[in-house]
Coordinates of C-alpha atoms in Angstrom, one line a residue:
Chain A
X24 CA 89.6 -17.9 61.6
X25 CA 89.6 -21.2 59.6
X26 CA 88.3 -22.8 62.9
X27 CA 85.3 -21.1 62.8
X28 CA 84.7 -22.1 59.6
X29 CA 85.6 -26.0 60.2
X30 CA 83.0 -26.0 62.7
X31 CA 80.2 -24.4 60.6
X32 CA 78.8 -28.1 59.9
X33 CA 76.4 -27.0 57.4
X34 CA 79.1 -26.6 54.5
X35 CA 78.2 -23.2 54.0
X36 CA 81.3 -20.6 55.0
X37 CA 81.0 -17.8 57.2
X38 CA 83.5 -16.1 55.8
X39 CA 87.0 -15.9 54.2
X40 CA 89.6 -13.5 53.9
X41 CA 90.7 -12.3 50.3
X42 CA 93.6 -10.5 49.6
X43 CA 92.6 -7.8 46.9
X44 CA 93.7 -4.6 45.3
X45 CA 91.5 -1.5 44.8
X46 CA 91.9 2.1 43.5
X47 CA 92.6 4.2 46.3
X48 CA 92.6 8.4 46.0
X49 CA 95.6 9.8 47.6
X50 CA 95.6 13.0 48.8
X51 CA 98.8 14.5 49.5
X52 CA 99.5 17.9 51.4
X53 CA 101.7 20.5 50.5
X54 CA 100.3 23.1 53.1
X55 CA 99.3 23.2 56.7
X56 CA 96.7 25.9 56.0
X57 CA 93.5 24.6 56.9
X58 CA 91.8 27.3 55.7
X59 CA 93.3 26.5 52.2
X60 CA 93.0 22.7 52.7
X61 CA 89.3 23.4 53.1
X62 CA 88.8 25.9 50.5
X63 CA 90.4 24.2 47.8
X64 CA 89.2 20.6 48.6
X65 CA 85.8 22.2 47.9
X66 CA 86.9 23.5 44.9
X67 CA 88.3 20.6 43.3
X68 CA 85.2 18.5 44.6
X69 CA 82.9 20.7 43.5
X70 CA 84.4 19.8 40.5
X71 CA 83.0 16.1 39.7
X72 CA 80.7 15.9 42.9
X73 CA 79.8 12.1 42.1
X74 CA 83.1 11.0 41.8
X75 CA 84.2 11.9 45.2
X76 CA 80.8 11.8 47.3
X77 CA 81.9 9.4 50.0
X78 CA 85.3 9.0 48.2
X79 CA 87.5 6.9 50.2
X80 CA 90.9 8.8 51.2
X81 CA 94.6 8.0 51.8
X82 CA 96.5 10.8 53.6
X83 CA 100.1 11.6 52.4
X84 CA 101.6 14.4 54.5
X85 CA 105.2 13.0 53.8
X86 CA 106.2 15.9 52.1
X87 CA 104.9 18.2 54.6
X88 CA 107.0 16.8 57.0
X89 CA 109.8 16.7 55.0
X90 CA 109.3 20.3 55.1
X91 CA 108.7 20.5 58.9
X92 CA 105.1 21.9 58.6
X93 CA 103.1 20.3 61.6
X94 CA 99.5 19.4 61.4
X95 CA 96.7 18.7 63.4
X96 CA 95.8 15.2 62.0
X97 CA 92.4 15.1 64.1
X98 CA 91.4 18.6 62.3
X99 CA 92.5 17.7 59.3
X100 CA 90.6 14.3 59.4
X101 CA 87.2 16.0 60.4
X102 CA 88.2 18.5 58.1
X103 CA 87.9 16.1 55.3
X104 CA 84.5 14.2 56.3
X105 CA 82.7 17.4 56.6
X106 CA 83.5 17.8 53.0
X107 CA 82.1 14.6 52.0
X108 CA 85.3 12.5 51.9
X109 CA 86.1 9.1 53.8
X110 CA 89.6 9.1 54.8
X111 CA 90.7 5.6 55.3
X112 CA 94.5 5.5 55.6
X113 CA 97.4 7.7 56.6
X114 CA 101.1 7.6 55.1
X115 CA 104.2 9.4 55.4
X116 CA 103.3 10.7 59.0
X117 CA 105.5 11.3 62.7
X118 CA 104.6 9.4 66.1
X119 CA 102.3 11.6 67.1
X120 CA 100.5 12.1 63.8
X121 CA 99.9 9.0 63.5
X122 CA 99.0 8.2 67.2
X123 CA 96.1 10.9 66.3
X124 CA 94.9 8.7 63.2
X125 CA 94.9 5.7 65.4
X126 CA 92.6 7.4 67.9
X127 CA 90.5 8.0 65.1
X128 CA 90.2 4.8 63.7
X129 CA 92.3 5.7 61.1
X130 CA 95.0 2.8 59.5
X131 CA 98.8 3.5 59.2
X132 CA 100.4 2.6 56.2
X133 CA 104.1 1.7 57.5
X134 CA 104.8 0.4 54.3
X135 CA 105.5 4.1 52.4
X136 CA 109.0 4.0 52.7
X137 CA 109.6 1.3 50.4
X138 CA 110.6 1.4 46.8
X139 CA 107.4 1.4 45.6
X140 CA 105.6 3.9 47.3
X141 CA 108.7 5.9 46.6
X142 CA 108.3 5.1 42.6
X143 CA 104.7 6.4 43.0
X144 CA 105.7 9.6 44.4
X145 CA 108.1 10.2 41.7
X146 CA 105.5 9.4 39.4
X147 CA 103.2 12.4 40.5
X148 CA 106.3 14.8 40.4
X149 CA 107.1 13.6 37.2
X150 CA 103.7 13.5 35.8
X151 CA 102.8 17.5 36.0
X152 CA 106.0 19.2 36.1
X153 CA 103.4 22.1 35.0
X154 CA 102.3 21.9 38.5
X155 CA 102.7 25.2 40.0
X156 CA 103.6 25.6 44.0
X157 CA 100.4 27.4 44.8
X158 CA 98.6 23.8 44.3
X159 CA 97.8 22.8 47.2
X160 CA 96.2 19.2 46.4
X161 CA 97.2 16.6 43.9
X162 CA 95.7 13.5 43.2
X163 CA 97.0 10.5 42.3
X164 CA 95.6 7.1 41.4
X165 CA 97.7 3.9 42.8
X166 CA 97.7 1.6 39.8
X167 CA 98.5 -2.0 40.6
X168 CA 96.7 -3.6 37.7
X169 CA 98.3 -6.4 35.8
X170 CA 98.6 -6.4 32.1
X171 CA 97.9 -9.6 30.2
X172 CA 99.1 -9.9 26.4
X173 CA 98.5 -13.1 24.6
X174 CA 99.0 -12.0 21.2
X175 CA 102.3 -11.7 19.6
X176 CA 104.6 -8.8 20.3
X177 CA 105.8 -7.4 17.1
X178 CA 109.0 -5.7 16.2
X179 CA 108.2 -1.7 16.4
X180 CA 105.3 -2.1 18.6
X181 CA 105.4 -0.9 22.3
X182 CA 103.5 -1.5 25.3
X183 CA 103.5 0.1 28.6
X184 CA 101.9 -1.3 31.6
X185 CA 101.7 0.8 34.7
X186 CA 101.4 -2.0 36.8
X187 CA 102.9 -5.8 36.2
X188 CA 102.9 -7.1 32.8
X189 CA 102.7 -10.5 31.5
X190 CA 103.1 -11.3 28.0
X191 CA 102.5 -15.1 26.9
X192 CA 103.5 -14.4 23.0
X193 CA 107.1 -13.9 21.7
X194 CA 108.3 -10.6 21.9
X195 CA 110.2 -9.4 18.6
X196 CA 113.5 -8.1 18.2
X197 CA 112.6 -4.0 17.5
X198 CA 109.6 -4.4 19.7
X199 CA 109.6 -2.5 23.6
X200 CA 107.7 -3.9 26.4
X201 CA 107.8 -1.5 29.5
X202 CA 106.1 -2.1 32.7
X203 CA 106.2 0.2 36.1
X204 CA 106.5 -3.1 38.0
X205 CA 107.5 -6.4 36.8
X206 CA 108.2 -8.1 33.3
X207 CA 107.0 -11.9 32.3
X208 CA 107.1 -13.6 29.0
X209 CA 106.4 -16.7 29.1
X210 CA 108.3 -17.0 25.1
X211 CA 110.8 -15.9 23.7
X212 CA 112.4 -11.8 24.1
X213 CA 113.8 -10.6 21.1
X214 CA 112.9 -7.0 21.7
X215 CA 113.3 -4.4 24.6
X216 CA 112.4 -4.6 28.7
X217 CA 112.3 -2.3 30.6
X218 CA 110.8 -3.0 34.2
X219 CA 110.4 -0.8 37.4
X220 CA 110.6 2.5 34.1
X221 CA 109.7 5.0 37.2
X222 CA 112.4 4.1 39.5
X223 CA 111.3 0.6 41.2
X224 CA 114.6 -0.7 42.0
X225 CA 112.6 -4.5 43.0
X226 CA 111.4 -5.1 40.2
X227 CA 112.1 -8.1 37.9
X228 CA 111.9 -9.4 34.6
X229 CA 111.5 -13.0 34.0
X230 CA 111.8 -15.0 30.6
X231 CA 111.4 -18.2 29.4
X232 CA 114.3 -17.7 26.7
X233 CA 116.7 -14.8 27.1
X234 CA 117.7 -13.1 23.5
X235 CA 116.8 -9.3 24.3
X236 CA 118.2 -6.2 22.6
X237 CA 117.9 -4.7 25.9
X238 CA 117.1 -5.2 29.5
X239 CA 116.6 -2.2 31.8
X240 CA 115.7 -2.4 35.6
X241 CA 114.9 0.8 36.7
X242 CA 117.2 2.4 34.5
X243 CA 120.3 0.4 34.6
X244 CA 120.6 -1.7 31.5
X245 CA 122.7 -4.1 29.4
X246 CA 122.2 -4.8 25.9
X247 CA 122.5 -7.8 23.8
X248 CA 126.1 -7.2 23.4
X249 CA 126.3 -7.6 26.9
X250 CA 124.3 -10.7 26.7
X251 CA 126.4 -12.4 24.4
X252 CA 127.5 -15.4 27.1
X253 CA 123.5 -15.9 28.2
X254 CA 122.7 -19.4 26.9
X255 CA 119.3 -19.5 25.2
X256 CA 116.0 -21.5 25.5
X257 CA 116.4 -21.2 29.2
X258 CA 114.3 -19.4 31.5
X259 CA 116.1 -16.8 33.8
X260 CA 115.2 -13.9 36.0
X261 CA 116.9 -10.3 35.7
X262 CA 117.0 -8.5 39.2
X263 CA 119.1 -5.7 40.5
X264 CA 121.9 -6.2 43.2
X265 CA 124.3 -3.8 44.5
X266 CA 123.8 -1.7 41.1
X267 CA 124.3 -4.3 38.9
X268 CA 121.7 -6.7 37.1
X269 CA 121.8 -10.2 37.7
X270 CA 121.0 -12.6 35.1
X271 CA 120.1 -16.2 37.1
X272 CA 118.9 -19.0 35.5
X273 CA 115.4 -20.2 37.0
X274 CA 115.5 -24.0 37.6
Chain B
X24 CA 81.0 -11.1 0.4
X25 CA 84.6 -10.1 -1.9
X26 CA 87.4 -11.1 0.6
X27 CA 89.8 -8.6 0.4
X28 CA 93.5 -9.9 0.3
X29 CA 96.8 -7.4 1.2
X30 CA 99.8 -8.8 -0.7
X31 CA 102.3 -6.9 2.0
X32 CA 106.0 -7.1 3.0
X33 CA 107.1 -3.9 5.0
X34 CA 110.4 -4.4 2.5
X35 CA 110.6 -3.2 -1.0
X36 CA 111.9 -5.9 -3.6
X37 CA 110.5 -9.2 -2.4
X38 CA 108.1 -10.0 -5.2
X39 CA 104.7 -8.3 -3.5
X40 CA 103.4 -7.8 -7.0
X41 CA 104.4 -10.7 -8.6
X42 CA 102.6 -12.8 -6.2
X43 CA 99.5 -10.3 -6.4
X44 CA 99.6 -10.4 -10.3
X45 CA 100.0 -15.1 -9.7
X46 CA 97.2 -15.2 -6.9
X47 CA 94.6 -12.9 -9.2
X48 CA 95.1 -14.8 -12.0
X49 CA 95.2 -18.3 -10.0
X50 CA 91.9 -17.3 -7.9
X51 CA 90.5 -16.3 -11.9
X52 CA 91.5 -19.3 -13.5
X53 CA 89.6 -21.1 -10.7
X54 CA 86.7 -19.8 -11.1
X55 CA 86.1 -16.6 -8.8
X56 CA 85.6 -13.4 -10.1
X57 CA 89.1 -11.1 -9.0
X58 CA 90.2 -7.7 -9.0
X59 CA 93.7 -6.6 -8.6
X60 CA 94.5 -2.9 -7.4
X61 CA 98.0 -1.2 -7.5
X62 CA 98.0 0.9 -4.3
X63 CA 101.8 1.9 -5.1
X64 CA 100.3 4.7 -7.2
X65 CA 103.6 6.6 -8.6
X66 CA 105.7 3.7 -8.9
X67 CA 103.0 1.9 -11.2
X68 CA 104.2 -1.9 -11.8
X69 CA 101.5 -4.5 -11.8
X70 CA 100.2 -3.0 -15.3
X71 CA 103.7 -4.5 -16.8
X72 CA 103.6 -7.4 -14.5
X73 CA 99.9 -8.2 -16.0
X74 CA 100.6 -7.1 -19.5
X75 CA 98.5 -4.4 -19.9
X76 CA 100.2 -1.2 -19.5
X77 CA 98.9 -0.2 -23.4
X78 CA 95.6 -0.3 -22.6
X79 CA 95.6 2.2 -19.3
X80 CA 93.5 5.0 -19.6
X81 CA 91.8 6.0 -16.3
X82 CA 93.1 5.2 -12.9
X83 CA 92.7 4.2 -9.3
X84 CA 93.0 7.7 -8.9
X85 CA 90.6 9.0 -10.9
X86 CA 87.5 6.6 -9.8
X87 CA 88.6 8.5 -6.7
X88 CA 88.3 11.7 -7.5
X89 CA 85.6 10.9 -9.5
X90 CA 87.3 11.5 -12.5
X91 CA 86.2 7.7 -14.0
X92 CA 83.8 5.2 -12.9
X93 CA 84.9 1.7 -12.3
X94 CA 84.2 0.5 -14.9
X95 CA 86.1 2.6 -16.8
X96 CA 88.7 2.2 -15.3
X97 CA 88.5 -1.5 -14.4
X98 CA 91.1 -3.5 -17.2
X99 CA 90.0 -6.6 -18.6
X100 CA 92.8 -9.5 -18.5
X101 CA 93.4 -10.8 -21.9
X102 CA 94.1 -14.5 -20.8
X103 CA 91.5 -14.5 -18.5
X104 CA 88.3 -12.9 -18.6
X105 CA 87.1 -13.1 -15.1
X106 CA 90.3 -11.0 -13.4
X107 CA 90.5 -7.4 -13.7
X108 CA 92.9 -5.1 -13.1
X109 CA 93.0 -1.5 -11.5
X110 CA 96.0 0.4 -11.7
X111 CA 97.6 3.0 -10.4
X112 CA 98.7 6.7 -11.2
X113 CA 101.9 7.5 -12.2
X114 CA 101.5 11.1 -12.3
X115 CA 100.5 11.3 -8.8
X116 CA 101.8 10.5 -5.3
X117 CA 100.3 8.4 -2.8
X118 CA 98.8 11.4 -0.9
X119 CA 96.0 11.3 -3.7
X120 CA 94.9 8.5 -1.8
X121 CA 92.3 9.3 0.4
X122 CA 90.8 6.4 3.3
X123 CA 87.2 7.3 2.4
X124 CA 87.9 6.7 -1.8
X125 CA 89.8 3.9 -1.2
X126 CA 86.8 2.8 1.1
X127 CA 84.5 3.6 -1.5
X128 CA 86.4 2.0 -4.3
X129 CA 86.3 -1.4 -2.6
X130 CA 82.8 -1.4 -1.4
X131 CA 81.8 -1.0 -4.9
X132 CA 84.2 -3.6 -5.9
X133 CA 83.1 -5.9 -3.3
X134 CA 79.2 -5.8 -5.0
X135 CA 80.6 -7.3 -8.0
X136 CA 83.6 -9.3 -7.5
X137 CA 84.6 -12.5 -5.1
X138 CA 88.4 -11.6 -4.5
X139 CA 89.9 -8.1 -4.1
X140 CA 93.9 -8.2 -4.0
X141 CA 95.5 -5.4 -3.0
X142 CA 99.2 -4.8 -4.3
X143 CA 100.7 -3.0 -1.6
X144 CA 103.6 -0.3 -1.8
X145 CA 106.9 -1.0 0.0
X146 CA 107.1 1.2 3.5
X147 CA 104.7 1.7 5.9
X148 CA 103.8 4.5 5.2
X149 CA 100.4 6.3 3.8
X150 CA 100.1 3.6 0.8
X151 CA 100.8 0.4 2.6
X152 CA 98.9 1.4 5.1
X153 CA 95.7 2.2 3.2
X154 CA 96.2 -1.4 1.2
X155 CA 96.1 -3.4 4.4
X156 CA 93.5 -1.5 6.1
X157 CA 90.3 -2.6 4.8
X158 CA 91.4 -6.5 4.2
X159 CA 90.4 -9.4 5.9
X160 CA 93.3 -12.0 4.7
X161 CA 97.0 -10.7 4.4
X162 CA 99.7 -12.8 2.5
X163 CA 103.1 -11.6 4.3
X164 CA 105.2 -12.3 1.2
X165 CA 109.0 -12.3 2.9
X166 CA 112.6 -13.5 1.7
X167 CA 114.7 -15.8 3.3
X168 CA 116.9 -12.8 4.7
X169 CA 117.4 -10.9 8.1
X170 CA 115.5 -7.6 7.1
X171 CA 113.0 -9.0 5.3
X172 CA 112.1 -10.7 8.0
X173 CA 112.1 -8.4 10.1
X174 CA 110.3 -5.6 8.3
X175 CA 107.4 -8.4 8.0
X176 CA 107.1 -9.0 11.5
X177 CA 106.8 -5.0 11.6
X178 CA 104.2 -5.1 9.4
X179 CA 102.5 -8.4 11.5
X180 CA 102.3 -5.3 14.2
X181 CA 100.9 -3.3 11.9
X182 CA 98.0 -5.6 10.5
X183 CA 97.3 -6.1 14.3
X184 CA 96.9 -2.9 15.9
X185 CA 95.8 -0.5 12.8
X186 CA 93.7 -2.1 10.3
X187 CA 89.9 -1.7 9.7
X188 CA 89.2 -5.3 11.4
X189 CA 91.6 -4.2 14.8
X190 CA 90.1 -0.6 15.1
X191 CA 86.2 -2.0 15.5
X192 CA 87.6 -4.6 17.4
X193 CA 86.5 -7.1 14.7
X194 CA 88.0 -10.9 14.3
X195 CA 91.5 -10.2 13.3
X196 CA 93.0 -10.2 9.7
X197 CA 94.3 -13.9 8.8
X198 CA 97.5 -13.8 8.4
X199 CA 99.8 -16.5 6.0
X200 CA 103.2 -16.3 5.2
X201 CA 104.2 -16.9 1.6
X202 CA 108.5 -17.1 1.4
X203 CA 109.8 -16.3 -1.7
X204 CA 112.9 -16.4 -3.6
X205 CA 113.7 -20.0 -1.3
X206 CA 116.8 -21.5 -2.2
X207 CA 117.3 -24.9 -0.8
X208 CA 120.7 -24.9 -1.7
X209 CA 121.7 -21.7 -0.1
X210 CA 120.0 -22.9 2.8
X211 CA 121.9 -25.9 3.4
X212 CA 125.2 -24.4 3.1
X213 CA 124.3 -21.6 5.4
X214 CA 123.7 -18.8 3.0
X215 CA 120.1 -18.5 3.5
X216 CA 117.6 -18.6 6.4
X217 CA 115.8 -21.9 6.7
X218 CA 111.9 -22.1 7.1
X219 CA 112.8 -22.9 10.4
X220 CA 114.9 -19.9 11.3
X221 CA 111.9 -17.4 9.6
X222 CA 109.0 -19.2 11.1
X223 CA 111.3 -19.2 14.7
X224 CA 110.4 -15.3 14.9
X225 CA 107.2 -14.9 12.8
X226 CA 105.1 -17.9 13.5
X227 CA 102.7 -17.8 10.9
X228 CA 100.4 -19.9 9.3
X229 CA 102.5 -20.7 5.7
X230 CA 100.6 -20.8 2.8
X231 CA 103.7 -21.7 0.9
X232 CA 107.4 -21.7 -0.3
X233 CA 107.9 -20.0 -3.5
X234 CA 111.6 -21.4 -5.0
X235 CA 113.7 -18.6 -6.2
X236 CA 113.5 -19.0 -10.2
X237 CA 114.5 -17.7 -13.7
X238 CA 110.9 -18.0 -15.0
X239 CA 109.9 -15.4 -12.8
X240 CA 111.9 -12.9 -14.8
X241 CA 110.8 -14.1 -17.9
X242 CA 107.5 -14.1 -16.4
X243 CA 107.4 -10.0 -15.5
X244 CA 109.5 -9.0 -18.4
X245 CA 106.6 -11.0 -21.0
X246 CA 103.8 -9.3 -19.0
X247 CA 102.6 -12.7 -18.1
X248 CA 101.7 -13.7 -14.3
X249 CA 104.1 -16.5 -13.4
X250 CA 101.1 -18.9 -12.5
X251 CA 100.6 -19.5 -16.3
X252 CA 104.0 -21.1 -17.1
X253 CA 102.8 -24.3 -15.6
X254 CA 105.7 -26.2 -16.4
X255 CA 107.9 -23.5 -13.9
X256 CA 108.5 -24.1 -10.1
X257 CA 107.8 -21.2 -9.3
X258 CA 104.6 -21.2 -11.4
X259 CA 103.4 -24.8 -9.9
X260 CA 104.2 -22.8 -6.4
X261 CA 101.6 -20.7 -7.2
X262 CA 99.1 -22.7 -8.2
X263 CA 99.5 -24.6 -4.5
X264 CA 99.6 -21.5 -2.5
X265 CA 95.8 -20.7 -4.3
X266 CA 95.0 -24.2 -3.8
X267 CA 95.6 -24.1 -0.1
X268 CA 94.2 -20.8 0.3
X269 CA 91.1 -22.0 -1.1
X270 CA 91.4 -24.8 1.7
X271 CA 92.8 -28.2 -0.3
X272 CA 95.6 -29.4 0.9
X273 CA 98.6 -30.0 -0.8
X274 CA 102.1 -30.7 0.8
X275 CA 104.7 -28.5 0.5
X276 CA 107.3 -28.5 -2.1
X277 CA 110.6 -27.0 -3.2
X278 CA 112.0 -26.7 0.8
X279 CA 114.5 -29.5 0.4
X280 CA 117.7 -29.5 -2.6
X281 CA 117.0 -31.9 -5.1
X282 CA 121.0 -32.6 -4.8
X283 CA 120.4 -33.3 -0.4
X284 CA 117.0 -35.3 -2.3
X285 CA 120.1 -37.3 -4.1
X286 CA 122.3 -37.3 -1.7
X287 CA 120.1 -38.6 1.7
X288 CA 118.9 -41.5 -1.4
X289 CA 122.7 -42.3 -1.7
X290 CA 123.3 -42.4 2.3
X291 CA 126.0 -40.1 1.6
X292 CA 126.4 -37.4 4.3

């Protein structure tokens, strides 16, 4: 691809590739009723029209599987166009399923069995226990957005990021920085981190100078008392291995 | 425009209206026209502080409720007659106060006067809050001591996230540390935290070290601000931390021991 660029003598690029994040709907599907699929999508469309005229779509019939109801992806697919909807991915399906998405131009996200996707999925459950059975759609929105903070964390104040957070400000003792994904602060931590809060076991947390109350990856912790040997005013990283949290020193 | 200054610590005890009752009177004695308001309305202090606790007759309360006008209320100071002073209830709690009378109050105050100080309760809660909310400067008055510290820097959060100024996403209250109660003494043999050690977590701006000092006693227990007994530290303290705020600049005092002062000139380690 560069090539073709080097040899565009006028300076002017043809084109580049970007790596970028967007908000992507996912629809996941608790029922192989197409019938119901069809009736309810309408519903819940009907709903906020605008929002999801020409919506694109990922597929998640991962739980469906898991319960061994089979689908017909191709139906399914036109299914969902004739109601106005772009599907533009598939997760969590078999071979075959996913043979039938290919044949339709539709991508395979291979990557749904990692901890992440896994997290997300957890999320949703999590997110409307008040969900009844009867519902057959949910949606979800994949957030990967970084949080920025560049003022100073102060003891009793909390943020929560659902993506990445980066904080360039100290962080107080008595103050709670959570993040879905990973922790930076590029300061001191006096206070609270917890990263990967919805069960993202790869998540990290790096600081700058190590004097937290409390470090939690995913749920396994340690707290300053724990901490007592870490040498200050030098940067580390916190990871998990094996069940247990690291503490390295970043060189 | 009145600039409204909170006088706030988070902690109880650290000498919130003694500096309010010292920075009204320094700002008068300078020049601008100053009102003081006690926002800890049940625990009323800054009358004695000022002196004038026989000449109360309506309250911040009452211009409230509309009980009083302002001026009514509003005390004149007997040593200097541009600062006045508004006190609070005793009789009441702070639930009398209300976010729209306090609003009110210092609107009208702001028509007439240059400087607004608000004397701020102890806590966090409904009285502290309503003191900080409207300000534009804060002085975080803290002592050289583990929780004061730290109930300051809770505050810090506070000022941040849920006053007037952060709500319409205005420019932020300015912030300046005043340390009271400093012992250089303690400090060096470990007693005390250094200027170092409370700037390490709060990182302000420091408008300026006040030394711990038995003329401040005398001070409150005469009913005179400290800022008139020029001859004190404490008093000369004062005066520089209203100099600076008005933008001179002075270099600080009273941080080192005049015994290290003594010693470092003998060599001696």
């Amino acid at each position: 691809m560069s090539l073709d660029v080097n040899k565009n003598y006028d300076m002017q690029p043809v084109l580049e590739f970007k790596s970028s994040t967007f908000f992507v709907l996912v629809l996941i599907i608790h029922s192989n009723d197409l019938m119901m699929i069809e009736q309810k999508l309408r519903e819940k469309t009907s709903q906020a029209q605008d929002f999801f005229r020409n919506s694109p779509i990922i597929l998640d019939v991962r739980e469906l599987n898991q319960q061994s109801h089979g689908i017909d992806i191709i139906k399914l697919i036109n299914l969902i166009r004739s109601i106005g909807l772009f599907p533009v991915g598939i997760r969590g399906g078999d071979d075959q399923q996913n043979l039938q998405a290919a044949s339709l131009f539709i991508p395979v996200d291979m990557s749904q069995s990692s901890a992440s996707s896994q997290a997300e999925i957890q999320k949703t459950v999590t997110s409307s226990p008040s969900a009844t059975s009867h519902e057959v759609i949910k949606e979800i929105v994949v957030s990967t957005a970084t949080t920025l903070i560049n003022q100073p964390v102060r003891s009793g104040q909390r943020i929560y990021a659902s993506g990445d957070l980066i904080i360039l400000t100290q962080v107080s003792a008595g103050a709670e920085i959570m993040a879905e994904g990973n922790i930076h602060v590029y300061n001191t931590l006096r206070g609270r981190a917890l990263a990967g809060v919805q069960g993202n076991r790869d998540a990290r947390i790096f600081c700058s100078d190590l004097q937290a109350e409390l470090i939690s990856i995913a749920g396994d912790y340690k707290t300053s008392e724990d901490l007592k040997d870490i040498t200050p005013r030098k940067p580390v990283q916190i990871y998990l291995q094996d069940q247990a949290l690291i503490i390295k020193e970043l060189i | 425009m009145a600039r409204i200054i909170v006088v706030t610590s988070g902690k109880g005890g650290v000498g919130k209206t003694t500096t309010s009752a010292a920075i009204a009177m320094g700002l008068a004695k300078r020049g601008h026209k100053t009102a003081v308001i006690d926002f800890d309305v049940g625990l009323r202090n800054l009358d004695l502080i000022m002196g004038c606790e026989r000449r109360v007759v309506y309250d911040f309360i009452n211009v409230i409720n509309g009980e009083a006008n302002l001026n009514q209320a509003l005390i004149r100071d007997k040593n200097c007659n541009l600062l006045y002073i508004l006190p609070a209830s005793q009789t009441r709690d702070k639930d009398a106060l209300s976010i729209e009378g306090v609003g009110k109050v210092l609107e009208e105050l702001a028509k007439d006067f240059q400087y607004i100080v608000c004397d701020s309760p102890a806590g966090i809660e409904k009285g502290a809050y309503l003191a900080m909310y409207y300000a534009d400067d804060a002085f975080v008055v803290t002592n050289p001591e583990v929780s004061s510290v730290r109930d300051s820097d809770r505050m810090l959060g506070i000022l941040a996230s849920k006053s007037r100024r952060a709500e319409l996403g205005m420019e932020p209250i300015k912030e300046f540390l005043l340390l009271t109660r400093y012992d250089p003494n303690r400090v060096e043999s470990g007693e005390m935290l250094s200027l170092e050690d409370v700037q390490e977590i709060l990182s302000l701006h420091l408008l300026g070290i006040i030394p711990e000092s038995k003329s401040v006693l005398t001070a409150s227990n005469a009913g005179v601000p400290v800022i008139l007994d020029e001859k004190s530290d404490a008093g000369m303290a004062y005066a520089d931390v209203v100099a600076r705020y008005l933008g001179e600049k002075r270099p600080h005092r009273f941080i080192e021991s005049k015994k290290g002062f003594l010693r470092k000139l003998f060599g001696g380690k």
